[in-house]
CSV table of C-alpha atoms in Angstrom, one decimal:
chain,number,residue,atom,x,y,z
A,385,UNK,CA,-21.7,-6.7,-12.6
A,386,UNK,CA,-21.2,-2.9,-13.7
A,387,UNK,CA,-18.2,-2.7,-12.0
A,388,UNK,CA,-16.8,-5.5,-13.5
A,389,UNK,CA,-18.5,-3.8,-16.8
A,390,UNK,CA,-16.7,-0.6,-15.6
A,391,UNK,CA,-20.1,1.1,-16.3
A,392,UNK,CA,-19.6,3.0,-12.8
A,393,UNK,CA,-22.2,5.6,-13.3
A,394,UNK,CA,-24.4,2.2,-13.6
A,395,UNK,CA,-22.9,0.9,-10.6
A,396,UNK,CA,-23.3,4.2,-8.5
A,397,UNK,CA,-27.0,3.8,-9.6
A,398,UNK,CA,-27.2,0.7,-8.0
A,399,UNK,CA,-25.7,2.0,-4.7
A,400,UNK,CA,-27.1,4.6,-4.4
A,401,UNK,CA,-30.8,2.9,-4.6
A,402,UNK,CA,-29.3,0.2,-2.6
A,403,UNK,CA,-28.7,2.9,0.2
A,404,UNK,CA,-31.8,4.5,-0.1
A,405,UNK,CA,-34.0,1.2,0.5
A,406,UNK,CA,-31.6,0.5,3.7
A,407,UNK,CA,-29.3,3.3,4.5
A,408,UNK,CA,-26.7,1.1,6.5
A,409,UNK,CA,-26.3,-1.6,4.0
A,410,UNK,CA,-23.0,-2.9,5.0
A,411,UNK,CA,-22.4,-4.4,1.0
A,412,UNK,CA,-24.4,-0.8,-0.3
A,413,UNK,CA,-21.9,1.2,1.6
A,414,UNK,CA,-18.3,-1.1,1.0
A,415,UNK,CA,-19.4,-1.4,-2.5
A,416,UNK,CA,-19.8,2.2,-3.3
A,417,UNK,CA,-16.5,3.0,-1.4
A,418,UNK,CA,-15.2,0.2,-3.9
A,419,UNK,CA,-16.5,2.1,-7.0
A,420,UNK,CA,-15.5,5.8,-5.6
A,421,UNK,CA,-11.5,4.1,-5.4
A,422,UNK,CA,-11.6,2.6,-8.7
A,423,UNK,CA,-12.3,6.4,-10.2
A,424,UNK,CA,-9.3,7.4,-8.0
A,425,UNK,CA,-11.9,9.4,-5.6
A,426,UNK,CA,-9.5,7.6,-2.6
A,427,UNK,CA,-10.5,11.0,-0.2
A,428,UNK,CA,-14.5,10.1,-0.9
A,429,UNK,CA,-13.8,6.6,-0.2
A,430,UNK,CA,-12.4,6.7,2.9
A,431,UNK,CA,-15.3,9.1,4.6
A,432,UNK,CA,-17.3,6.1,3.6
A,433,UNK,CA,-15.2,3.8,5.2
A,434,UNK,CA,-14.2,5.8,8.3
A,435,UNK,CA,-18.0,6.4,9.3
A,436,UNK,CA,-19.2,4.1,11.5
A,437,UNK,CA,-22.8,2.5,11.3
A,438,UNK,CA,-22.7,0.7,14.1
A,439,UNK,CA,-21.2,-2.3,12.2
A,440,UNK,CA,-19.8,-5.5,14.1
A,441,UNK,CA,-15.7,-4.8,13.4
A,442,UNK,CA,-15.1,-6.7,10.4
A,443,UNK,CA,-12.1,-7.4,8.6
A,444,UNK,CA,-13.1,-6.7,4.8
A,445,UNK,CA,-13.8,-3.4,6.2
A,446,UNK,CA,-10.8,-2.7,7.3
A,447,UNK,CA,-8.7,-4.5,4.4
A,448,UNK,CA,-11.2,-2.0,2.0
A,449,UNK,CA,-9.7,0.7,3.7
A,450,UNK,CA,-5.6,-0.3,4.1
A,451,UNK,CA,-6.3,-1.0,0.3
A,452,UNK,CA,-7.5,2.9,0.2
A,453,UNK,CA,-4.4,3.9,2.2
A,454,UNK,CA,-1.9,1.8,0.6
A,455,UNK,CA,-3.2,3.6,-3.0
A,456,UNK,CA,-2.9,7.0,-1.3
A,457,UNK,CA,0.9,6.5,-0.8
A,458,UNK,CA,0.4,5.9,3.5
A,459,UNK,CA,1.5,2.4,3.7
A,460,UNK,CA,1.6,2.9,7.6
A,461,UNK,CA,-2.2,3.7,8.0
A,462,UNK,CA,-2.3,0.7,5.9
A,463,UNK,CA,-0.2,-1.5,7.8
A,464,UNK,CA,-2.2,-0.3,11.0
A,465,UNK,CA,-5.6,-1.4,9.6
A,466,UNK,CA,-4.4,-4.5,8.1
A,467,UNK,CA,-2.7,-5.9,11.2
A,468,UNK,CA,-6.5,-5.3,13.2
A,469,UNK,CA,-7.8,-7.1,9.9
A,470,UNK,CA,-5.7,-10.4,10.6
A,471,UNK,CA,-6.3,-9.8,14.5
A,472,UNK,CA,-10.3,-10.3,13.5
A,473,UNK,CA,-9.8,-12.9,11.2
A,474,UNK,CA,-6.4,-14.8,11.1
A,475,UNK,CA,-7.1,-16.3,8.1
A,476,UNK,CA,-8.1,-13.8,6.0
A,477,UNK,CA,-6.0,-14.4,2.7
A,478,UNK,CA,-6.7,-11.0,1.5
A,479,UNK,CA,-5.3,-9.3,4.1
A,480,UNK,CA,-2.0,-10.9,4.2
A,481,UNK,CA,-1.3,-10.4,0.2
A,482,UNK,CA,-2.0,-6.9,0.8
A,483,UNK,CA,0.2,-6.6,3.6
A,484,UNK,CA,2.7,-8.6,1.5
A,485,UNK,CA,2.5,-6.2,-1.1
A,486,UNK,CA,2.7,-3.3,1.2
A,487,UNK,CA,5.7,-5.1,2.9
A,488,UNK,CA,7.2,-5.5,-0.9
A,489,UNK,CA,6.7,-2.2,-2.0
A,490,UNK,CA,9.0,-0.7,0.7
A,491,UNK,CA,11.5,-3.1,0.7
A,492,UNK,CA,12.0,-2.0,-3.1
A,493,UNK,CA,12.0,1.7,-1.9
A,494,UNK,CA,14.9,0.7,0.6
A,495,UNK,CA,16.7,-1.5,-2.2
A,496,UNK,CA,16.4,1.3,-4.8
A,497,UNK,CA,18.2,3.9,-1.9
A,498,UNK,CA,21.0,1.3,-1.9
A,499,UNK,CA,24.0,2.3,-4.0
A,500,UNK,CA,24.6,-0.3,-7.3
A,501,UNK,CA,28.0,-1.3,-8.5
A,502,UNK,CA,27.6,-3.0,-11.6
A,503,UNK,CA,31.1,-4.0,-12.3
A,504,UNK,CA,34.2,-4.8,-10.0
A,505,UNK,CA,36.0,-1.5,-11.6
A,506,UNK,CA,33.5,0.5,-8.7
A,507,UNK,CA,35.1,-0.6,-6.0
A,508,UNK,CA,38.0,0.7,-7.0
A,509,UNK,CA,36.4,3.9,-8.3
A,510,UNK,CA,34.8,3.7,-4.6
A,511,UNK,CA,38.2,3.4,-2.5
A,512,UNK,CA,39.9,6.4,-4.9
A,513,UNK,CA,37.0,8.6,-4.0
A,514,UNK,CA,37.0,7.5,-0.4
A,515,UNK,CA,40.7,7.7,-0.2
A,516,UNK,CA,40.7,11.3,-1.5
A,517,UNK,CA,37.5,12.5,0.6
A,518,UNK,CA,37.5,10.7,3.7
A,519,UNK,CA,39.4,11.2,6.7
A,520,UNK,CA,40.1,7.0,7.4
A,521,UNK,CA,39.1,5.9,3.8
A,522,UNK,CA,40.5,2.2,5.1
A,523,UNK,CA,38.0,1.7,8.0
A,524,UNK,CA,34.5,3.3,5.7
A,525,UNK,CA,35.7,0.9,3.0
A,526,UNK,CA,36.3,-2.3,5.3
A,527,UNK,CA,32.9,-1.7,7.6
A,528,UNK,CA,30.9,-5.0,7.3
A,529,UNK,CA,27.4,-2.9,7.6
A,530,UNK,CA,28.8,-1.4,4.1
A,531,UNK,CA,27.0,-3.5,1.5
A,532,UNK,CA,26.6,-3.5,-2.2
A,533,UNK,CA,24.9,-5.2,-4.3
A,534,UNK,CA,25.8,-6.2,-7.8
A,535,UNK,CA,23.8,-6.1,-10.6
């Protein structure tokens, strides 16, 4: 309930008594490397996440931590840990719309790398500047793995 509050020194209260009355607490421990990535503490997090207590491999654990990854900007580490979440449990819903977001996320990197013509008149603009600075403008322009999209 405090974290839904956002009352996290509340919450870290909670966790941290939690821990005390049963140091390996499997929810103690998930939950407080919950709270420590909701105050952007992703470093802190992930020691919590990456010691092992000598729990059975479970995929929330490792969805927790792709979710740590992905929010530290290594969307492979991610996509590592979420692939061994859906090997563990194939029907874990959670790990697939993280994996989908992941999966998203780059393809809008890749998209935004892609040149944008937004009017016909570029193409022309495009074959002037090729036929002035290339050696065989024809064949760059006519190259079907050339694509642009329109916006």
């Amino acid at each position: 309930i405090y974290v839904l509050r956002r009352d996290y020194p509340a919450a870290r209260m909670d966790y941290n008594r939690l821990l005390e009355l049963d140091p390996q607490s499997y929810s103690g421990r998930l939950g407080l490397a919950t709270l420590e990535q909701k105050e952007g503490k992703f470093r802190e997090a992930l020691e919590i996440l990456n010691k092992n207590y000598g729990y059975p491999d479970d995929a929330t654990l490792y969805i927790a931590r792709a979710d740590v990854e992905r929010e530290m900007k290594h969307e492979d580490l991610a996509l590592v840990d979420l692939e061994e979440a859906i090997r563990l449990d194939a029907a874990s819903a959670d790990a697939y719309l993280l994996r989908g977001n992941i999966y998203l996320t780059q393809k809008k990197k890749r998209d935004w790398q892609k040149p944008t013509l937004k009017k016909p008149f570029h193409w022309e603009c495009l074959r002037l500047i090729c036929t002035s600075n290339c050696g065989n403008a024809s064949e760059v322009i006519n190259k079907p793995t050339i694509s642009f999209r329109f916006t």
